[in-house]
């Protein structure tokens, strides 16, 4: 059986870091992209040579295509049984009524959470169309993409856009000779830094801060590792061509 290679955004922490660790543990190769370093992954003797990291800010859309080219050039495509892209990185803030969100905050958030995954997917598909290897794209979604919430207009909009984008690309790939299998995966409420940021806001700053705190105190948040395991199980299923 050939090797499996995965490009994952946001591997410096949270779900992205756990995904990388679990995939590496089962013998896969991982190429991480994040604004910060992934010190544990980069320095691990156990995974030396199978984890490669690119430090890049996905808010800068202009260089994304070059990053994808650089990473795919490192993957021995003839040996690959499967090549995947996992769009995990996202930005929760700005949190607040839309009139209190600046143009810079809105732009940065939508670039990281929506525009970057679209460009990554476009570049990934275009640059792997000549391959016979199985290709997968997983977009991290959220219930926020379906349920409107006060003070979360930017985040909810980015996730709604991610869901629609996934469905559109799935239709585009239908009937192709080697279609990309694309899914949107909703992890539910997870104990990540995004959640901590929401809990840290005052009720005046963020209307739902109390609800986020209640969920946390009630122990209802999933761990990033459990979510990563669920995502891998979902990704491993055959014929994953629809959204979740």
PDB file of C-alpha atoms in Angstrom, residues 65-201:
ATOM      1  CA  UNK A  65      -0.383  29.339  -4.181  1.00  0.00           C
ATOM      2  CA  UNK A  66       3.406  29.348  -3.813  1.00  0.00           C
ATOM      3  CA  UNK A  67       3.141  27.589  -0.437  1.00  0.00           C
ATOM      4  CA  UNK A  68       1.022  24.810  -1.953  1.00  0.00           C
ATOM      5  CA  UNK A  69       3.473  24.453  -4.846  1.00  0.00           C
ATOM      6  CA  UNK A  70       6.391  24.211  -2.431  1.00  0.00           C
ATOM      7  CA  UNK A  71       4.683  21.548  -0.319  1.00  0.00           C
ATOM      8  CA  UNK A  72       3.472  19.430  -3.232  1.00  0.00           C
ATOM      9  CA  UNK A  73       6.990  19.515  -4.691  1.00  0.00           C
ATOM     10  CA  UNK A  74       8.159  17.734  -1.527  1.00  0.00           C
ATOM     11  CA  UNK A  75       5.603  14.927  -1.869  1.00  0.00           C
ATOM     12  CA  UNK A  76       6.757  11.940  -3.954  1.00  0.00           C
ATOM     13  CA  UNK A  77       3.504  11.740  -5.873  1.00  0.00           C
ATOM     14  CA  UNK A  78       4.324   8.449  -7.587  1.00  0.00           C
ATOM     15  CA  UNK A  79       4.517   6.744  -4.188  1.00  0.00           C
ATOM     16  CA  UNK A  80       1.352   8.352  -2.855  1.00  0.00           C
ATOM     17  CA  UNK A  81      -1.778   6.313  -2.335  1.00  0.00           C
ATOM     18  CA  UNK A  82      -3.615   9.360  -0.962  1.00  0.00           C
ATOM     19  CA  UNK A  83      -2.917  13.092  -0.768  1.00  0.00           C
ATOM     20  CA  UNK A  84      -5.127  15.219   1.449  1.00  0.00           C
ATOM     21  CA  UNK A  85      -5.709  18.849   2.388  1.00  0.00           C
ATOM     22  CA  UNK A  86      -7.273  19.625   5.770  1.00  0.00           C
ATOM     23  CA  UNK A  87      -8.416  23.236   6.101  1.00  0.00           C
ATOM     24  CA  UNK A  88      -8.450  23.543   9.863  1.00  0.00           C
ATOM     25  CA  UNK A  89      -7.141  27.045  10.630  1.00  0.00           C
ATOM     26  CA  UNK A  90      -9.801  29.604  11.534  1.00  0.00           C
ATOM     27  CA  UNK A  91     -10.224  32.852  13.436  1.00  0.00           C
ATOM     28  CA  UNK A  92     -13.071  33.420  15.920  1.00  0.00           C
ATOM     29  CA  UNK A  93     -12.622  37.129  16.447  1.00  0.00           C
ATOM     30  CA  UNK A  94     -13.817  39.796  15.996  1.00  0.00           C
ATOM     31  CA  UNK A  95     -16.566  39.168  18.525  1.00  0.00           C
ATOM     32  CA  UNK A  96     -19.075  41.975  18.908  1.00  0.00           C
ATOM     33  CA  UNK A  97     -21.866  43.757  17.064  1.00  0.00           C
ATOM     34  CA  UNK A  98     -20.867  44.213  13.449  1.00  0.00           C
ATOM     35  CA  UNK A  99     -20.731  48.019  13.740  1.00  0.00           C
ATOM     36  CA  UNK A 100     -17.985  47.595  16.329  1.00  0.00           C
ATOM     37  CA  UNK A 101     -15.865  45.413  14.050  1.00  0.00           C
ATOM     38  CA  UNK A 102     -13.246  47.289  12.046  1.00  0.00           C
ATOM     39  CA  UNK A 103     -12.578  46.745   8.360  1.00  0.00           C
ATOM     40  CA  UNK A 104      -9.133  45.325   9.200  1.00  0.00           C
ATOM     41  CA  UNK A 105     -10.591  42.825  11.704  1.00  0.00           C
ATOM     42  CA  UNK A 106     -13.311  41.682   9.299  1.00  0.00           C
ATOM     43  CA  UNK A 107     -10.848  41.323   6.434  1.00  0.00           C
ATOM     44  CA  UNK A 108      -8.292  39.363   8.468  1.00  0.00           C
ATOM     45  CA  UNK A 109     -10.899  36.980   9.851  1.00  0.00           C
ATOM     46  CA  UNK A 110     -12.551  36.250   6.507  1.00  0.00           C
ATOM     47  CA  UNK A 111      -9.168  35.848   4.810  1.00  0.00           C
ATOM     48  CA  UNK A 112      -8.000  33.222   7.306  1.00  0.00           C
ATOM     49  CA  UNK A 113     -11.311  31.405   7.807  1.00  0.00           C
ATOM     50  CA  UNK A 114     -12.789  31.450   4.303  1.00  0.00           C
ATOM     51  CA  UNK A 115     -10.706  32.970   1.506  1.00  0.00           C
ATOM     52  CA  UNK A 116      -7.523  31.056   2.409  1.00  0.00           C
ATOM     53  CA  UNK A 117      -9.252  27.627   2.449  1.00  0.00           C
ATOM     54  CA  UNK A 118     -10.838  28.429  -0.923  1.00  0.00           C
ATOM     55  CA  UNK A 119      -7.480  29.384  -2.442  1.00  0.00           C
ATOM     56  CA  UNK A 120      -5.731  26.409  -0.842  1.00  0.00           C
ATOM     57  CA  UNK A 121      -8.378  24.078  -2.253  1.00  0.00           C
ATOM     58  CA  UNK A 122      -8.228  25.664  -5.704  1.00  0.00           C
ATOM     59  CA  UNK A 123      -4.447  25.396  -5.832  1.00  0.00           C
ATOM     60  CA  UNK A 124      -4.441  21.859  -4.411  1.00  0.00           C
ATOM     61  CA  UNK A 125      -6.970  20.594  -6.964  1.00  0.00           C
ATOM     62  CA  UNK A 126      -5.275  22.312  -9.908  1.00  0.00           C
ATOM     63  CA  UNK A 127      -1.802  21.060  -9.008  1.00  0.00           C
ATOM     64  CA  UNK A 128      -2.881  17.452  -8.351  1.00  0.00           C
ATOM     65  CA  UNK A 129      -5.274  16.944 -11.274  1.00  0.00           C
ATOM     66  CA  UNK A 130      -2.632  14.994 -13.167  1.00  0.00           C
ATOM     67  CA  UNK A 131      -2.175  12.454 -10.360  1.00  0.00           C
ATOM     68  CA  UNK A 132      -3.794   9.037 -10.034  1.00  0.00           C
ATOM     69  CA  UNK A 133      -3.555   9.101  -6.232  1.00  0.00           C
ATOM     70  CA  UNK A 134      -6.733   9.427  -4.211  1.00  0.00           C
ATOM     71  CA  UNK A 135      -7.319  13.055  -3.221  1.00  0.00           C
ATOM     72  CA  UNK A 136      -9.237  14.365  -0.231  1.00  0.00           C
ATOM     73  CA  UNK A 137     -10.151  17.798   1.103  1.00  0.00           C
ATOM     74  CA  UNK A 138     -11.614  18.231   4.584  1.00  0.00           C
ATOM     75  CA  UNK A 139     -12.989  21.635   5.565  1.00  0.00           C
ATOM     76  CA  UNK A 140     -13.511  22.236   9.280  1.00  0.00           C
ATOM     77  CA  UNK A 141     -17.025  23.531   9.656  1.00  0.00           C
ATOM     78  CA  UNK A 142     -19.150  24.586  12.639  1.00  0.00           C
ATOM     79  CA  UNK A 143     -22.749  24.696  13.763  1.00  0.00           C
ATOM     80  CA  UNK A 144     -22.223  28.449  13.633  1.00  0.00           C
ATOM     81  CA  UNK A 145     -22.480  28.148   9.862  1.00  0.00           C
ATOM     82  CA  UNK A 146     -26.140  27.185  10.199  1.00  0.00           C
ATOM     83  CA  UNK A 147     -27.255  28.986  13.344  1.00  0.00           C
ATOM     84  CA  UNK A 148     -26.966  32.791  13.561  1.00  0.00           C
ATOM     85  CA  UNK A 149     -25.606  34.269  16.784  1.00  0.00           C
ATOM     86  CA  UNK A 150     -25.304  37.849  18.008  1.00  0.00           C
ATOM     87  CA  UNK A 151     -21.782  39.252  18.061  1.00  0.00           C
ATOM     88  CA  UNK A 152     -20.554  36.385  15.872  1.00  0.00           C
ATOM     89  CA  UNK A 153     -21.548  37.675  12.436  1.00  0.00           C
ATOM     90  CA  UNK A 154     -18.085  37.392  10.913  1.00  0.00           C
ATOM     91  CA  UNK A 155     -17.346  33.883  12.226  1.00  0.00           C
ATOM     92  CA  UNK A 156     -20.831  32.549  11.398  1.00  0.00           C
ATOM     93  CA  UNK A 157     -20.600  33.996   7.896  1.00  0.00           C
ATOM     94  CA  UNK A 158     -17.191  32.415   7.285  1.00  0.00           C
ATOM     95  CA  UNK A 159     -18.458  28.970   8.344  1.00  0.00           C
ATOM     96  CA  UNK A 160     -21.650  29.295   6.306  1.00  0.00           C
ATOM     97  CA  UNK A 161     -19.451  30.186   3.356  1.00  0.00           C
ATOM     98  CA  UNK A 162     -17.236  27.171   4.037  1.00  0.00           C
ATOM     99  CA  UNK A 163     -20.270  24.861   3.963  1.00  0.00           C
ATOM    100  CA  UNK A 164     -21.564  26.274   0.668  1.00  0.00           C
ATOM    101  CA  UNK A 165     -18.069  26.218  -0.848  1.00  0.00           C
ATOM    102  CA  UNK A 166     -17.719  22.535   0.050  1.00  0.00           C
ATOM    103  CA  UNK A 167     -21.048  21.669  -1.568  1.00  0.00           C
ATOM    104  CA  UNK A 168     -20.199  23.592  -4.740  1.00  0.00           C
ATOM    105  CA  UNK A 169     -16.814  21.906  -5.162  1.00  0.00           C
ATOM    106  CA  UNK A 170     -18.377  18.512  -4.489  1.00  0.00           C
ATOM    107  CA  UNK A 171     -20.784  19.105  -7.379  1.00  0.00           C
ATOM    108  CA  UNK A 172     -17.917  20.268  -9.604  1.00  0.00           C
ATOM    109  CA  UNK A 173     -16.006  17.064  -8.925  1.00  0.00           C
ATOM    110  CA  UNK A 174     -18.949  14.749  -9.610  1.00  0.00           C
ATOM    111  CA  UNK A 175     -18.314  12.599 -12.670  1.00  0.00           C
ATOM    112  CA  UNK A 176     -14.655  13.483 -13.052  1.00  0.00           C
ATOM    113  CA  UNK A 177     -12.141  10.759 -13.790  1.00  0.00           C
ATOM    114  CA  UNK A 178     -10.352  11.079 -10.440  1.00  0.00           C
ATOM    115  CA  UNK A 179     -12.664  13.289  -8.376  1.00  0.00           C
ATOM    116  CA  UNK A 180     -11.491  15.022  -5.238  1.00  0.00           C
ATOM    117  CA  UNK A 181     -13.442  13.738  -2.254  1.00  0.00           C
ATOM    118  CA  UNK A 182     -14.446  16.833  -0.294  1.00  0.00           C
ATOM    119  CA  UNK A 183     -16.353  17.014   2.991  1.00  0.00           C
ATOM    120  CA  UNK A 184     -17.201  19.624   5.594  1.00  0.00           C
ATOM    121  CA  UNK A 185     -16.684  18.286   9.110  1.00  0.00           C
ATOM    122  CA  UNK A 186     -18.475  19.896  12.072  1.00  0.00           C
ATOM    123  CA  UNK A 187     -16.529  19.023  15.246  1.00  0.00           C
ATOM    124  CA  UNK A 188     -19.106  20.469  17.620  1.00  0.00           C
ATOM    125  CA  UNK A 189     -17.999  22.520  20.633  1.00  0.00           C
ATOM    126  CA  UNK A 190     -14.337  21.832  21.353  1.00  0.00           C
ATOM    127  CA  UNK A 191     -12.076  22.972  24.192  1.00  0.00           C
ATOM    128  CA  UNK A 192      -9.689  25.099  22.140  1.00  0.00           C
ATOM    129  CA  UNK A 193      -8.138  28.542  22.396  1.00  0.00           C
ATOM    130  CA  UNK A 194     -11.061  29.863  20.346  1.00  0.00           C
ATOM    131  CA  UNK A 195     -13.416  28.786  23.104  1.00  0.00           C
ATOM    132  CA  UNK A 196     -11.154  30.246  25.777  1.00  0.00           C
ATOM    133  CA  UNK A 197     -11.134  33.581  23.957  1.00  0.00           C
ATOM    134  CA  UNK A 198     -14.930  33.621  23.885  1.00  0.00           C
ATOM    135  CA  UNK A 199     -15.153  32.766  27.592  1.00  0.00           C
ATOM    136  CA  UNK A 200     -12.706  35.544  28.431  1.00  0.00           C
ATOM    137  CA  UNK A 201     -14.969  38.275  27.072  1.00  0.00           C
TER     138      UNK A 201
END
